[in-house]
C-alpha positions as a printed Julia matrix, in Angstrom:
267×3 Matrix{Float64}:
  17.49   10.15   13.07
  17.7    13.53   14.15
  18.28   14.97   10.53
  14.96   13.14    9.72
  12.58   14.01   12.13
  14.23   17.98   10.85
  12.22   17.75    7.75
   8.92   16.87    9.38
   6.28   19.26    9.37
   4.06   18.41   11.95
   1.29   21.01   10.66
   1.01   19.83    7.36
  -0.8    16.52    6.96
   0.59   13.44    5.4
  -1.3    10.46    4.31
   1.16    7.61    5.8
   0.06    9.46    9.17
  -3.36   10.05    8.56
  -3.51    6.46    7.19
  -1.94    5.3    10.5
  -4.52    7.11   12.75
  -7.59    5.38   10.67
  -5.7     2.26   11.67
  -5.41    2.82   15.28
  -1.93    3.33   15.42
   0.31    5.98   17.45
   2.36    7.87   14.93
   0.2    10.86   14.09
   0.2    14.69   14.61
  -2.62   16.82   15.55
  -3.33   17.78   12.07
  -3.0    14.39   11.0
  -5.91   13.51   13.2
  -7.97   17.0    12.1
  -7.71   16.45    8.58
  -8.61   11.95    9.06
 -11.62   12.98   11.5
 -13.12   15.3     8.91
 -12.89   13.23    6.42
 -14.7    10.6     8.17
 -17.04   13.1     8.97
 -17.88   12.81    5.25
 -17.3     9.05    4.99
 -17.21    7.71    7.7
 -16.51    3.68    6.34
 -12.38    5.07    5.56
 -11.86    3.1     8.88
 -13.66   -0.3     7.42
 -11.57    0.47    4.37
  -7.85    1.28    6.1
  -9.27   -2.49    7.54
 -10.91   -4.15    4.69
  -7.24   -3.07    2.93
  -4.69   -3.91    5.7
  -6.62   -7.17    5.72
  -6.5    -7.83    1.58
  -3.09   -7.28    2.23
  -2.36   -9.71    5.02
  -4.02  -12.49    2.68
  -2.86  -11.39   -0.67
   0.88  -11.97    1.29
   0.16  -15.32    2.47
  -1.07  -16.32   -0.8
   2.43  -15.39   -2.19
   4.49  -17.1     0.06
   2.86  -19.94    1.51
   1.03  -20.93   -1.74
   3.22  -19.48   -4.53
   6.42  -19.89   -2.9
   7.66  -16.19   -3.22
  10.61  -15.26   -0.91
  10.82  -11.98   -2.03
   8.84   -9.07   -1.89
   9.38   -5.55   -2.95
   6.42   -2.87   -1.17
   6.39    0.52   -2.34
   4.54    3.18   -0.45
   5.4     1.16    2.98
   3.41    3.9     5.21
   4.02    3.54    8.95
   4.3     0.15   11.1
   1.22   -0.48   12.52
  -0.09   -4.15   12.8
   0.56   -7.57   10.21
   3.34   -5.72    8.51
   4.35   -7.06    4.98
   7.6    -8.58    6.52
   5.77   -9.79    9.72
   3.27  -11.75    7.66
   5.86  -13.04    4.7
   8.05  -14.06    7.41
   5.68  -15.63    9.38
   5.42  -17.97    6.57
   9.0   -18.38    5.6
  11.38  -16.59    8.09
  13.83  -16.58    4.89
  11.68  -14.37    3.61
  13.67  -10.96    1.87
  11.17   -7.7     2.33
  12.26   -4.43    0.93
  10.14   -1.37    1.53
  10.64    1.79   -0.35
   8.64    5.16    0.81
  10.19    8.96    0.89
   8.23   10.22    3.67
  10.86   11.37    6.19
   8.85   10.45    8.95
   8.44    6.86    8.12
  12.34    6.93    7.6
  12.22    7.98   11.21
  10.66    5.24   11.64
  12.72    2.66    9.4
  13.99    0.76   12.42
  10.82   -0.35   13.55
  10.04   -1.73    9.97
  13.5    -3.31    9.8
  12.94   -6.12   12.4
  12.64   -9.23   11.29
  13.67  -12.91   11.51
  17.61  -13.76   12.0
  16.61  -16.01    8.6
  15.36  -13.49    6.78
  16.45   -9.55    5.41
  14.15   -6.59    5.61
  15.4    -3.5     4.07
  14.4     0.02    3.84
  14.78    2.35    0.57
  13.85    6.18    0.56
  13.27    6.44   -2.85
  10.07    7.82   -5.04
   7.62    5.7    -6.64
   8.25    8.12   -9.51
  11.66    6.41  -10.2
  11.2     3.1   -10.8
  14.91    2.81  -12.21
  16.49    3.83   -9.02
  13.7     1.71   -7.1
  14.99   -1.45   -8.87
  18.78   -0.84   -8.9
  18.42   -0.22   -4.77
  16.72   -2.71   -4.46
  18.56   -5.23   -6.46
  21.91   -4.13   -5.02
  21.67   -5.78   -1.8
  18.45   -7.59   -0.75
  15.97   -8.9    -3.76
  17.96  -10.81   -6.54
  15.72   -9.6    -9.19
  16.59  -12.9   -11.76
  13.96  -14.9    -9.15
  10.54  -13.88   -8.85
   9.48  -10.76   -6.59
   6.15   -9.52   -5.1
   5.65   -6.35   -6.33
   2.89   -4.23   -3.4
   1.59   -1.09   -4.42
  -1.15   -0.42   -1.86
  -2.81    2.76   -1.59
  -0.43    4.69   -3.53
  -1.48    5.07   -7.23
  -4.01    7.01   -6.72
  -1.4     9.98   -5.6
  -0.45   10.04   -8.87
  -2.86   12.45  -10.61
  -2.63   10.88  -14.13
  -3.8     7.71  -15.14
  -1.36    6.78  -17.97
   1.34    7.64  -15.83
   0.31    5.58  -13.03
   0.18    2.83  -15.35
   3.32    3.48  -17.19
   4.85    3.43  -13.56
   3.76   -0.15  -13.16
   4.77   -1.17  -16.47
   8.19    0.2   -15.62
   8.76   -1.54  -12.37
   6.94   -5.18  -13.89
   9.59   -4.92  -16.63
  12.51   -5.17  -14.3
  11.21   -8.18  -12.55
  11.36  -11.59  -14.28
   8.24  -13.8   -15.25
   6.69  -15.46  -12.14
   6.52  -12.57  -10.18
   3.42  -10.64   -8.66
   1.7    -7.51   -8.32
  -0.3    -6.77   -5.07
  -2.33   -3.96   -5.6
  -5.51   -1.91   -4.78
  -6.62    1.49   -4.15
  -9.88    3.44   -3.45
 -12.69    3.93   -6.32
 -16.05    5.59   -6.45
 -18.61    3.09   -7.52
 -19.95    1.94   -3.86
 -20.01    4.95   -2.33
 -19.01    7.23   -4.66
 -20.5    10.57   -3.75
 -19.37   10.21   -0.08
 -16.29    8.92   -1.26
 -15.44   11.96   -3.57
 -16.46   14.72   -1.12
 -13.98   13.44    1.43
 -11.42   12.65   -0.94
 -12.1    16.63   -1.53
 -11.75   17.18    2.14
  -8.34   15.73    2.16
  -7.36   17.57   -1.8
  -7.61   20.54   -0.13
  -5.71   20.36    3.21
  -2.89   17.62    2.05
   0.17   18.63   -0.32
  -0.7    15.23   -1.9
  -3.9    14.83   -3.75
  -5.75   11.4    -3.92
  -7.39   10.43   -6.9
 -10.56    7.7    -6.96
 -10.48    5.94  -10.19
 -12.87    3.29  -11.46
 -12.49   -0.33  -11.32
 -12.2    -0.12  -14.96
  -9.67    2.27  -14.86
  -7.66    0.35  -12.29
  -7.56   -3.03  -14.25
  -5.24   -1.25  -16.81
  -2.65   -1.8   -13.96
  -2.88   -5.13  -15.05
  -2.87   -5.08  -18.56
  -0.68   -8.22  -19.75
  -0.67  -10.47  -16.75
  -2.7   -13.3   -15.63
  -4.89  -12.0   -13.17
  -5.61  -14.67   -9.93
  -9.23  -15.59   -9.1
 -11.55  -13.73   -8.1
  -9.87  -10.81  -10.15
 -10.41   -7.15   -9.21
 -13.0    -7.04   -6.55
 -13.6    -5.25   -3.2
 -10.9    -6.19   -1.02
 -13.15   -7.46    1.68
 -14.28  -10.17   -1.51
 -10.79  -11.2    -2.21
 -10.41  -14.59   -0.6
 -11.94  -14.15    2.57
 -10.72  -16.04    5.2
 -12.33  -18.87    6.85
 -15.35  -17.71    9.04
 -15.2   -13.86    8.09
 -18.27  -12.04    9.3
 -20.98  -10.19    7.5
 -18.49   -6.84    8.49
 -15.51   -8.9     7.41
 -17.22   -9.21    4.32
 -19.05   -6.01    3.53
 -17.71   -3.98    0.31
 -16.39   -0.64    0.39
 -14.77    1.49   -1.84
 -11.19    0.19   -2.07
 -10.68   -2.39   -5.28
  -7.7    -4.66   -4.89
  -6.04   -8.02   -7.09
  -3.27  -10.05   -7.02
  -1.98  -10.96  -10.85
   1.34  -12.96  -12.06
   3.89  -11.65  -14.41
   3.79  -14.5   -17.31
């Protein structure tokens, strides 16, 4: 671990770090915390969203395995352990469960053993690979853990909007969908500018020019082309606070910010 933690530049911010202070958690630097506190000076609902998204997540799992009957799950762009984990939550459903994350931030490969427990039943793996690469994603992924002739849940949370252009981000998806069979999913969401957009866009500005990886805010419109070609599940694209709510969620629970997430099957 020591060779990891080498490569960590503590004065630079990252977003898995920043992204982990929004939600409360530990694993942060000082500049981590500079760069997330001035951006909520600017919008100050990114903790509702880092929320309103960890909890999409949570449900958009659950719907997978408990209702769908997915055992496998493949999450790109883990981030840092924090709280309701994607294996914690898949495996809390079906301990069999098989999780592989993939990130290649060398802090959350510091990290990796917190990530990789989970249930004697089950397998959670880590992968530090880049989303860039969906070939070498797949082929790690498949060599191991995730037999990629069954269905998989594909997770991309948060993450295509690092990549700056749209068609690529989308060519990305189509890359990684095509080596996964029909009847698996895509998870996905990131943030857009049509709630808040203004505030939005001059914190996303805020973070452009401290970061060494830009964020992009893209339009729901723009975001359904992720999911061109597949059969999208009710209620669709939506704020994430919309998608199936749970059972006695509150007015906060409930109120829409600027993150846009779905949940669509491979036919």
């Amino acid at each position: 671990m020591s060779s990891e933690r080498a490569q960590i530049d503590e004065t630079v911010p990252h977003s898995a770090r920043v992204w982990n202070y929004w939600l409360g958690g530990k694993d942060n630097f000082q500049a981590d915390r500079q760069v997330g506190d001035e951006f909520a000076r600017f919008y100050p609902d990114i903790e509702v969203v880092a929320r309103s998204s960890r909890a999409f997540l949570t449900r958009a799992v659950t719907y997978l395995v408990a209702e769908q009957g997915i055992r496998q799950l493949l999450d790109i762009g883990t981030g840092l352990p924090t709280v309701d984990n994607t294996h914690q939550v898949a495996q809390a459903a079906a301990p069999d469960a098989r999780i592989v994350y993939v990130d290649n931030d060398p802090m959350v490969l510091a990290y990796a053993r917190a990530l990789l427990t989970g249930t004697p039943q089950g397998v959670t793996e880590y992968i530090d690979a880049d989303l860039r690469d969906p070939g070498t994603i797949l082929e790690l992924a498949g060599r191991s853990t995730l037999d990629l002739g069954r269905p998989v849940g594909l997770i991309l949370m948060n993450i295509l909007g690092h990549v700056p252009d749209l068609g690529e981000a989308a060519s990305i998806v189509r890359r990684l969908l095509a080596g996964l069979p029909s009847g698996s999913y895509l998870v996905t969401a990131d943030g857009t500018n049509v709630i808040d957009g203004p505030a939005f866009e001059d914190a996303i500005a805020v973070w452009n020019a401290n970061a060494p990886l830009s964020y992009h805010l893209r339009s729901p419109e723009q975001l359904s082309t992720f999911l061109t070609g597949l059969e999208v599940v009710e209620p669709g694209l939506v704020p994430c606070s919309r998608w199936r709510p749970a059972a006695g969620a509150t007015p906060e629970d409930l109120r829409e910010v600027d993150e846009y997430g779905a949940v669509a099957r491979k036919p």
